[in-house]
Coordinates of C-alpha atoms and ligand atoms in Angstrom, one line a residue:
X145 CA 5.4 12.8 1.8
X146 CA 9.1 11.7 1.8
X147 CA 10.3 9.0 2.8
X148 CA 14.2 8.8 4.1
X149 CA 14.8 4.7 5.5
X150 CA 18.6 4.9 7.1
X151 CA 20.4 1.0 7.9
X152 CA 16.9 -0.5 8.2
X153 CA 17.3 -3.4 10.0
X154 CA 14.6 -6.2 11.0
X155 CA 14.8 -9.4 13.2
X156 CA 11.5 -11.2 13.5
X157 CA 11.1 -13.1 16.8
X158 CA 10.8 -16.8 16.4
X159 CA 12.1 -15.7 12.6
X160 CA 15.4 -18.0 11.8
X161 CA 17.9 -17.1 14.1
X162 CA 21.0 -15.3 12.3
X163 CA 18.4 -14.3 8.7
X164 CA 17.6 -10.8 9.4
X165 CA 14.3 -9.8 7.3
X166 CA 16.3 -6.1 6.5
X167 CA 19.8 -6.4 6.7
X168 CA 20.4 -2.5 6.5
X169 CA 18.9 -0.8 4.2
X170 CA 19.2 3.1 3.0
X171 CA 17.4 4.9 0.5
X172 CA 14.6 8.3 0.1
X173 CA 11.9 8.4 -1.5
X174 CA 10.5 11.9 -2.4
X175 CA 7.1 13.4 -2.1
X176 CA 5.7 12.4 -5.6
X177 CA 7.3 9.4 -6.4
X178 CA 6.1 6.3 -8.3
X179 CA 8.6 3.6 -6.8
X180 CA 8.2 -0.1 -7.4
X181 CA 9.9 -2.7 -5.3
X182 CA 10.8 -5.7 -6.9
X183 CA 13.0 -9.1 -5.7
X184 CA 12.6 -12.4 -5.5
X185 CA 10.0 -14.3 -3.1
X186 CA 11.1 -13.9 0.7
X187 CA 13.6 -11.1 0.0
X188 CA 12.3 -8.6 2.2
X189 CA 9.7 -6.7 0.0
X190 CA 6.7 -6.9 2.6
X191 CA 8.9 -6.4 5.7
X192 CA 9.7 -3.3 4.0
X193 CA 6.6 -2.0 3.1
X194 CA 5.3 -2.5 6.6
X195 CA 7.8 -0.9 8.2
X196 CA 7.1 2.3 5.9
X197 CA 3.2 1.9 6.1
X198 CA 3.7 2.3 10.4
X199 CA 2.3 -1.2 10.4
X200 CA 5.2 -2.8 11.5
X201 CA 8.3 -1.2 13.3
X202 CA 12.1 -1.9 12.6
X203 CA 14.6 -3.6 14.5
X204 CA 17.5 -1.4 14.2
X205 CA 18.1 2.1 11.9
X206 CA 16.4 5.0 10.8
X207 CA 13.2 5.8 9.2
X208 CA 12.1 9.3 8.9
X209 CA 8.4 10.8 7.4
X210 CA 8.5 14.0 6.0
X211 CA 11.2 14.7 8.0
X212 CA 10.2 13.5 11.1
X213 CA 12.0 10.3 13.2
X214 CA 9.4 7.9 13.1
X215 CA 11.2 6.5 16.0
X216 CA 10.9 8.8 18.5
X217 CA 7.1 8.9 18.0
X218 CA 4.0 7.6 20.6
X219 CA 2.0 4.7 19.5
X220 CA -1.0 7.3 18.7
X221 CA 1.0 9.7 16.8
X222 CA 1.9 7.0 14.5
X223 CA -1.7 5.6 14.3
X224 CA -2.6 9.4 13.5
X225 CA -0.3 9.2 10.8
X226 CA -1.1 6.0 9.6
X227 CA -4.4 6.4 9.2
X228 CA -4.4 10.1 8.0
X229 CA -1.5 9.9 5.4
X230 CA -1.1 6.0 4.2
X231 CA -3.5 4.1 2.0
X232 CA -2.7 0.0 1.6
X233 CA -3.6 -2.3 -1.1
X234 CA -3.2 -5.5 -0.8
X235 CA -2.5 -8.6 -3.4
X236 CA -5.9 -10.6 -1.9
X237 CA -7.8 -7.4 -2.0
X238 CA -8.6 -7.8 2.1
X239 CA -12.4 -6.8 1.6
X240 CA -15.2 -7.9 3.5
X241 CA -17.0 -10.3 1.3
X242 CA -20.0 -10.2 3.3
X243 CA -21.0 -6.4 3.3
X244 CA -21.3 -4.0 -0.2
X245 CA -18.3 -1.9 -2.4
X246 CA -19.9 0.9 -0.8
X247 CA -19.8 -0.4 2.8
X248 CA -16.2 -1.7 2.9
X249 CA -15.3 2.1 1.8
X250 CA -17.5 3.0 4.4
X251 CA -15.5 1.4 6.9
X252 CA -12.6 4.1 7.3
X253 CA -14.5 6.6 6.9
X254 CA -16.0 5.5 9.6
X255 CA -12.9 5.3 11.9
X256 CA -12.0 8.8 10.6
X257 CA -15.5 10.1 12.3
X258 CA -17.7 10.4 9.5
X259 CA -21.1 9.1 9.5
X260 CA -24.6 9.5 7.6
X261 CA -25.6 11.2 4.3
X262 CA -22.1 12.4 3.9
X263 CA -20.2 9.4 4.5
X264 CA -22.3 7.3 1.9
X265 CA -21.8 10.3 -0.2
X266 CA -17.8 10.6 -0.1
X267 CA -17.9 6.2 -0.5
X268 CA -20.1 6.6 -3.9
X269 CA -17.9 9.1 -5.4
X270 CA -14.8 7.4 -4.5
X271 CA -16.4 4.2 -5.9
X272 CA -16.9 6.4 -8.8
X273 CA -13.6 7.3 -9.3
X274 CA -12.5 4.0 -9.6
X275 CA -14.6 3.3 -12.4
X276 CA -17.4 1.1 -10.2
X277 CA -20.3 3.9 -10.4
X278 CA -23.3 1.7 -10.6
X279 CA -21.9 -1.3 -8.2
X280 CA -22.1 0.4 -5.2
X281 CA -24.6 -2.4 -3.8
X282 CA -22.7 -5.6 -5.0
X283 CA -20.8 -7.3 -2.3
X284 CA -16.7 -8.6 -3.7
X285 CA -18.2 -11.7 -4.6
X286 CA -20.2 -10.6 -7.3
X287 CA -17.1 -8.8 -8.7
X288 CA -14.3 -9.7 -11.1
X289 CA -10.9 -9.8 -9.6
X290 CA -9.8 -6.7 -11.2
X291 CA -13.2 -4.5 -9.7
X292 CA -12.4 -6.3 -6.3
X293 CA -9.0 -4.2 -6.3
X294 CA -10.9 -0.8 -7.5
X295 CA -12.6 -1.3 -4.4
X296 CA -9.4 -1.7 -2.2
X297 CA -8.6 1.1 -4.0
X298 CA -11.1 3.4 -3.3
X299 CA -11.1 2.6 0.4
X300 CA -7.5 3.3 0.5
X301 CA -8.3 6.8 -0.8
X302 CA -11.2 7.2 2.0
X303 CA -8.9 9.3 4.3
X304 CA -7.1 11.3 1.5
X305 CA -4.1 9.7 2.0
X306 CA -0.5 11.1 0.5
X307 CA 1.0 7.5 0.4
X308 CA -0.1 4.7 -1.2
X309 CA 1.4 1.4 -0.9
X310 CA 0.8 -1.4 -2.7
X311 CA 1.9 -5.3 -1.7
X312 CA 1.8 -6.9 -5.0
X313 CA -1.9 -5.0 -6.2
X314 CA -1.8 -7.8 -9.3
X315 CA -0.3 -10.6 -8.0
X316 CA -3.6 -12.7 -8.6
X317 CA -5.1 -10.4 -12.0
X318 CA -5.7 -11.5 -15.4
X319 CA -3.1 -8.8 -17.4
X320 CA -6.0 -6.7 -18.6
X321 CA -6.8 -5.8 -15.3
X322 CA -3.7 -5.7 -14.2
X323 CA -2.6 -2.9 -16.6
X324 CA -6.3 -1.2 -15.4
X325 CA -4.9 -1.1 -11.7
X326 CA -1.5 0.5 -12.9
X327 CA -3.3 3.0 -14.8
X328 CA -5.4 3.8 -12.0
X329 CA -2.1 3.8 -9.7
X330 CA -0.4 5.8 -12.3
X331 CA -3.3 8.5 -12.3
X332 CA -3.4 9.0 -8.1
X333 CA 0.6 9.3 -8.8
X334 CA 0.0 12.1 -11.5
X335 CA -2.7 13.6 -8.6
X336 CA 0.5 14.0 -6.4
X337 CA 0.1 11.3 -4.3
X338 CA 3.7 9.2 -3.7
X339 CA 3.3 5.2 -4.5
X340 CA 5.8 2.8 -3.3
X341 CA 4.5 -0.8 -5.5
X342 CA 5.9 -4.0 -4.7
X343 CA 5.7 -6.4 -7.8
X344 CA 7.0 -8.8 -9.6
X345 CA 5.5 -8.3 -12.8
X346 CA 8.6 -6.9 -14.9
X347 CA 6.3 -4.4 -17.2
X348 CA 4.6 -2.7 -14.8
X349 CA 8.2 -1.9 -13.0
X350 CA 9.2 -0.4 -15.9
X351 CA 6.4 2.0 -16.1
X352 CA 7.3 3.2 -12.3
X353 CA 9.0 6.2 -12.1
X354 CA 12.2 4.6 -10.4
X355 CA 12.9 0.9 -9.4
X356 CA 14.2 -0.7 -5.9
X357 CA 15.7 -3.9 -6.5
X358 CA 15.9 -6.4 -3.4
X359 CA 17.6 -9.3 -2.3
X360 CA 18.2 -11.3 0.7
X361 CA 17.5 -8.3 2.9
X362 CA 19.6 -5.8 0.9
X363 CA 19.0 -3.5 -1.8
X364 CA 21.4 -4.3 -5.3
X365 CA 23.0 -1.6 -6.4
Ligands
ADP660 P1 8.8 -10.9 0.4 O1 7.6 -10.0 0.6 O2 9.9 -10.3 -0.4 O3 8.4 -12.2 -0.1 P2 8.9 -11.0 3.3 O4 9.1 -9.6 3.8 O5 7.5 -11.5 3.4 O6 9.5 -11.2 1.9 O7 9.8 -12.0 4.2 C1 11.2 -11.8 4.4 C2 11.7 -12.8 5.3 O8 11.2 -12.7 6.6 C3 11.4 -14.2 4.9 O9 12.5 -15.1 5.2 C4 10.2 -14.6 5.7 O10 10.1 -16.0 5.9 C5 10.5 -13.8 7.0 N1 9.3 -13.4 7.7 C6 8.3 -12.6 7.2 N2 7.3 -12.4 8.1 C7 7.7 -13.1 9.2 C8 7.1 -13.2 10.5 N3 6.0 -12.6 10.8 N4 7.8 -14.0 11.4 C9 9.0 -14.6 11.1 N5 9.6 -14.5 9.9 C10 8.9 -13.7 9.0
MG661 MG1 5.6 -10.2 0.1

């Protein structure tokens, strides 16, 4: 899925009057990518990412999905995308601490209409994929930081998604485990799937395909 953003603008109510979030911003992303995002803190990076993930919509500008104005979409069609198309991973993981791995992969699967046999099923082999066959029954407590974020992982693979994106996946990882979640990111990216990384770890950037550097709202040249 490609991603086209044209002078991206975003204004958040009760934000500081006069500080746009996105002061314009214009770039692609093609179908395939490995992009990471990086800038310093309060740039812009997670306003971004939002606004791409459907989460959050812009102020002002363009932003285009395979082609088609996001824009000019209903509220369900972009749901329908969102859920269908775009995976998120979080920096704090954003598990349910009180329910299993399994379970918490369950849980879009479950909004997607899946139930039963099948849905445990497709959540064990995902949670094999990831590496955790065998702690399908833990709950996030009982795992390391680094198997917390497989998890994420393997629910934001639950619908099949073509996007991935990724809000800082190891800002709180040991480095070990941080280079285990950019393999695992680099290996969905080598599946075809497009990744767009914020981070502000400087060696996993480099091993992005391609680099977006913010500031204040802006992207450097
Ligand atoms: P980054 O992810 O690069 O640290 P953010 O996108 O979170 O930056 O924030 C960009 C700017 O927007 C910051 O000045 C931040 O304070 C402001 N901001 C972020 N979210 C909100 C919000 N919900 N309401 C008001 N201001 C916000
Ligand atoms: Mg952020």
């Amino acid at each position: 899925m490609s991603i086209a953003c044209s002078e991206l603008t975003k204004v958040y109510e009760g934000g500081k009057a006069g500080w746009p979030a996105l002061r314009g911003l214009s770039f692609e992303i093609r179908t395939g990518e490995f992009v990471a995002v990086t800038g310093p803190s309060g740039c812009g990076k997670s306003t971004l990412l939002n606004i791409i993930g459907l989460l959050d919509e812009p102020t002002g500008g363009a932003y285009s999905l395979n082609g088609r104005d996001v824009g000019s979409m209903s509220d369900s069609e972009r749901s329908g995308l969102r859920l269908g198309e775009i995976g998120f991973v979080f920096q704090s993981f954003h598990l349910l601490n009180s329910i299993s791995a399994a379970d918490n992969v369950c849980l879009p699967l479950l909004y997607a209409g899946e139930y039963g046999a099948a849905m445990r099923h497709r959540a064990a082999e995902l949670l094999k994929k990831v590496g955790l066959h065998g702690k399908e029954h833990k709950t996030p407590l009982e795992l390391s930081g680094g198997e917390r974020q497989r998890v994420a992982i393997a629910r934001a693979l639950a619908n099949s998604p073509r996007i991935i994106l990724a809000d800082e996946p190891t800002g709180n990882l040991d480095s070990a485990s941080s280079r285990e979640i950019m393999g695992m990111l680099s290996e969905l990216n080598s599946e075809g799937i497009t990744i767009v990384m914020v981070t502000h770890d400087r060696d996993l950037a480099a091993r992005a395909g391609r680099n977006i550097r913010m500031r204040d709202g802006r992207i450097e040249p």
